[in-house]
Amino acid sequence: MGLKVGIVGAGGMTRYHVPGFRSAGVEVVGLADPVPEARERTIRLHGIPSAYASLDELLAAHKDLDIVSILTPNKFHAPLAIQALRAGKHVFCEKPPALNAADTESMAEEAKKAGKRLQFNFNNRARPESFAMMEYIRAGEVGRINSAQAVWCRRSGVPGFGGWFTDKSVSGGGPVIDLLHMLDLALYFMGYPEPEWVLAQTFRDFIDNRDFRGPWGIPDVPDGKIDVEAACHGFIRFKTGQVCFVRSSWAEMSERETVSVTFQGTKAGGVVERLFGVDGIDETSVDRCQLFTLEHGRHVNRNVIVPRDDAMGRLRSVQNFVRSLDGAEEPLNTPDQAVKLMKVVDALFASAATGEPVRVAK
């Protein structure tokens, strides 16, 4: 008998989770969401056979469920994942892992106790160019990566004003936590070294300026909170001596949307970049993947050609999770890495608040 998954959350990411699981041979048996209109619309759109108001109802109706897939606002990731793990289910969860490192550690501990897989949708690791770059890194052609620059900056990218994205109690933060994909990818290329200290500054300029609205049509909530940052610039030093610069923004006076990881190794450097148009929507699957090296005494930029992926790794990320359950593939990310990432995120916020470098807790 094949695996069965129940999905929690009726948001836009269902358009990747549902076909992703189905393409991996997993049966999507039900969806849970507290908003009746949202869950009914989503099950009709994707042909999901049943809908429920909560994870409790979903688990009660499908006791033979193998997997719970979580795509809710960030605040609910940890409690829902822990509930599913305690019920003996594997968990695939959207990013960020949770609001902070402490909640992420609790999730990791529950997964270990339950003996179940906990994996997060860091889909940028599953993009074709990321797979390709990791082949060069693992083959030793890059050497030790001494430094990296992780950038996801948007000129106009505030995802609605007053909704859950701009309410820190629900989201955990603004672009620091929403756009942490490139930071995760940089650390992945670097071997996920142990962070030592972080220095950062956040900015709130333009965070409530409607001229910096993103292009996704997310509605405003007139009486909602807007208490998150608009941009962050930070520097991370690792215990290995490696370093990483991180820049993220929803609203900043930059030329265009930039999404990239650039690194400098002892044998070669490289870049993985997602090329956007001016509005952050068009040409989202056109990517640049290059190695910078020295050959026969000449400096060379090597273009790495990979297949186009319009889903930007989102389907492949789900497939990897399923394949990792029976050992067909190694998981693309682990709970320990997620904890380490969220410790860096916590330290970015702490340094920005204090104006001082912050040592990362062990």
Short mmCIF file of N, CA and C in Angstrom, two decimals, residues 54-115:
data_model
loop_
_atom_site.label_atom_id
_atom_site.label_comp_id
_atom_site.label_asym_id
_atom_site.label_seq_id
_atom_site.Cartn_x
_atom_site.Cartn_y
_atom_site.Cartn_z
N SER A 54 -9.46 21.23 11.18
CA SER A 54 -8.26 21.22 12.02
C SER A 54 -7.45 19.96 11.77
N LEU A 55 -6.21 19.99 12.24
CA LEU A 55 -5.36 18.80 12.19
C LEU A 55 -5.95 17.69 13.05
N ASP A 56 -6.56 18.04 14.16
CA ASP A 56 -7.23 17.04 15.02
C ASP A 56 -8.23 16.23 14.20
N GLU A 57 -9.08 16.93 13.45
CA GLU A 57 -10.10 16.24 12.65
C GLU A 57 -9.47 15.41 11.55
N LEU A 58 -8.43 15.94 10.93
CA LEU A 58 -7.74 15.22 9.85
C LEU A 58 -7.14 13.92 10.38
N LEU A 59 -6.47 13.98 11.52
CA LEU A 59 -5.84 12.79 12.10
C LEU A 59 -6.88 11.77 12.55
N ALA A 60 -7.99 12.26 13.09
CA ALA A 60 -9.05 11.35 13.55
C ALA A 60 -9.70 10.62 12.38
N ALA A 61 -9.85 11.31 11.25
CA ALA A 61 -10.52 10.72 10.09
C ALA A 61 -9.61 9.78 9.30
N HIS A 62 -8.28 9.99 9.41
CA HIS A 62 -7.33 9.20 8.62
C HIS A 62 -6.23 8.67 9.54
N LYS A 63 -6.57 7.64 10.29
CA LYS A 63 -5.62 7.09 11.24
C LYS A 63 -4.44 6.41 10.56
N ASP A 64 -4.60 6.06 9.27
CA ASP A 64 -3.52 5.41 8.53
C ASP A 64 -2.64 6.41 7.78
N LEU A 65 -2.77 7.70 8.12
CA LEU A 65 -1.98 8.73 7.49
C LEU A 65 -0.49 8.50 7.78
N ASP A 66 0.36 8.70 6.78
CA ASP A 66 1.80 8.54 6.95
C ASP A 66 2.52 9.87 7.13
N ILE A 67 2.01 10.91 6.44
CA ILE A 67 2.71 12.19 6.34
C ILE A 67 1.74 13.33 6.61
N VAL A 68 2.21 14.35 7.33
CA VAL A 68 1.49 15.62 7.45
C VAL A 68 2.35 16.70 6.80
N SER A 69 1.76 17.44 5.88
CA SER A 69 2.45 18.52 5.17
C SER A 69 1.88 19.85 5.67
N ILE A 70 2.76 20.72 6.17
CA ILE A 70 2.33 21.94 6.85
C ILE A 70 2.69 23.16 6.01
N LEU A 71 1.67 23.95 5.64
CA LEU A 71 1.90 25.20 4.90
C LEU A 71 0.95 26.26 5.43
N THR A 72 1.21 26.68 6.64
CA THR A 72 0.41 27.65 7.37
C THR A 72 1.27 28.88 7.67
N PRO A 73 0.69 29.95 8.22
CA PRO A 73 1.53 31.03 8.74
C PRO A 73 2.56 30.50 9.75
N ASN A 74 3.68 31.17 9.84
CA ASN A 74 4.85 30.66 10.56
C ASN A 74 4.59 30.29 12.01
N LYS A 75 3.73 31.06 12.69
CA LYS A 75 3.44 30.84 14.11
C LYS A 75 2.97 29.42 14.40
N PHE A 76 2.32 28.79 13.42
CA PHE A 76 1.70 27.49 13.65
C PHE A 76 2.58 26.31 13.24
N HIS A 77 3.75 26.59 12.66
CA HIS A 77 4.60 25.49 12.21
C HIS A 77 4.98 24.56 13.35
N ALA A 78 5.52 25.11 14.43
CA ALA A 78 6.01 24.27 15.53
C ALA A 78 4.90 23.48 16.21
N PRO A 79 3.80 24.12 16.65
CA PRO A 79 2.77 23.32 17.32
C PRO A 79 2.14 22.25 16.45
N LEU A 80 1.92 22.56 15.18
CA LEU A 80 1.33 21.56 14.28
C LEU A 80 2.30 20.42 14.00
N ALA A 81 3.57 20.75 13.77
CA ALA A 81 4.57 19.71 13.52
C ALA A 81 4.72 18.80 14.73
N ILE A 82 4.77 19.38 15.92
CA ILE A 82 4.92 18.58 17.14
C ILE A 82 3.70 17.68 17.34
N GLN A 83 2.51 18.20 17.08
CA GLN A 83 1.30 17.39 17.19
C GLN A 83 1.35 16.21 16.22
N ALA A 84 1.76 16.48 14.99
CA ALA A 84 1.82 15.41 13.98
C ALA A 84 2.88 14.37 14.33
N LEU A 85 4.04 14.82 14.79
CA LEU A 85 5.11 13.90 15.16
C LEU A 85 4.70 13.03 16.33
N ARG A 86 4.02 13.60 17.31
CA ARG A 86 3.55 12.82 18.46
C ARG A 86 2.48 11.82 18.05
N ALA A 87 1.81 12.11 16.94
CA ALA A 87 0.82 11.16 16.43
C ALA A 87 1.47 10.09 15.55
N GLY A 88 2.80 10.13 15.43
CA GLY A 88 3.52 9.11 14.68
C GLY A 88 3.59 9.36 13.19
N LYS A 89 3.51 10.63 12.77
CA LYS A 89 3.53 10.95 11.34
C LYS A 89 4.85 11.62 10.96
N HIS A 90 5.32 11.37 9.74
CA HIS A 90 6.41 12.15 9.19
C HIS A 90 5.89 13.55 8.87
N VAL A 91 6.78 14.54 8.91
CA VAL A 91 6.35 15.94 8.71
C VAL A 91 7.22 16.62 7.65
N PHE A 92 6.54 17.21 6.67
CA PHE A 92 7.17 18.09 5.69
C PHE A 92 6.59 19.48 5.94
N CYS A 93 7.45 20.45 6.24
CA CYS A 93 6.97 21.76 6.70
C CYS A 93 7.56 22.88 5.85
N GLU A 94 6.73 23.86 5.55
CA GLU A 94 7.21 25.04 4.83
C GLU A 94 8.25 25.79 5.67
N LYS A 95 9.02 26.63 4.98
CA LYS A 95 9.95 27.51 5.68
C LYS A 95 9.20 28.74 6.17
N PRO A 96 9.73 29.48 7.16
CA PRO A 96 10.85 29.10 8.01
C PRO A 96 10.46 27.95 8.92
N PRO A 97 11.43 27.25 9.50
CA PRO A 97 11.07 26.13 10.37
C PRO A 97 10.08 26.52 11.47
N ALA A 98 10.32 27.66 12.11
CA ALA A 98 9.46 28.13 13.20
C ALA A 98 9.75 29.61 13.42
N LEU A 99 9.23 30.17 14.51
CA LEU A 99 9.45 31.58 14.80
C LEU A 99 10.86 31.86 15.30
N ASN A 100 11.50 30.85 15.89
CA ASN A 100 12.81 31.05 16.51
C ASN A 100 13.51 29.71 16.68
N ALA A 101 14.74 29.76 17.19
CA ALA A 101 15.54 28.54 17.34
C ALA A 101 14.98 27.62 18.43
N ALA A 102 14.46 28.18 19.50
CA ALA A 102 13.94 27.35 20.59
C ALA A 102 12.79 26.48 20.11
N ASP A 103 11.87 27.05 19.35
CA ASP A 103 10.76 26.27 18.81
C ASP A 103 11.26 25.22 17.81
N THR A 104 12.26 25.58 17.03
CA THR A 104 12.81 24.64 16.06
C THR A 104 13.49 23.47 16.78
N GLU A 105 14.19 23.77 17.87
CA GLU A 105 14.81 22.70 18.67
C GLU A 105 13.76 21.75 19.22
N SER A 106 12.63 22.30 19.66
CA SER A 106 11.54 21.44 20.17
C SER A 106 11.03 20.52 19.08
N MET A 107 10.89 21.03 17.87
CA MET A 107 10.46 20.20 16.74
C MET A 107 11.46 19.09 16.47
N ALA A 108 12.75 19.45 16.46
CA ALA A 108 13.80 18.47 16.20
C ALA A 108 13.82 17.38 17.26
N GLU A 109 13.63 17.76 18.52
CA GLU A 109 13.62 16.78 19.61
C GLU A 109 12.44 15.83 19.49
N GLU A 110 11.27 16.36 19.11
CA GLU A 110 10.10 15.50 18.94
C GLU A 110 10.28 14.52 17.78
N ALA A 111 10.91 14.98 16.70
CA ALA A 111 11.17 14.09 15.56
C ALA A 111 12.10 12.95 15.97
N LYS A 112 13.11 13.29 16.76
CA LYS A 112 14.06 12.27 17.22
C LYS A 112 13.37 11.26 18.12
N LYS A 113 12.54 11.75 19.04
CA LYS A 113 11.83 10.84 19.96
C LYS A 113 10.86 9.95 19.20
N ALA A 114 10.20 10.50 18.19
CA ALA A 114 9.20 9.74 17.44
C ALA A 114 9.84 8.81 16.42
N GLY A 115 11.11 9.06 16.09
CA GLY A 115 11.75 8.28 15.04
C GLY A 115 11.15 8.55 13.67
#
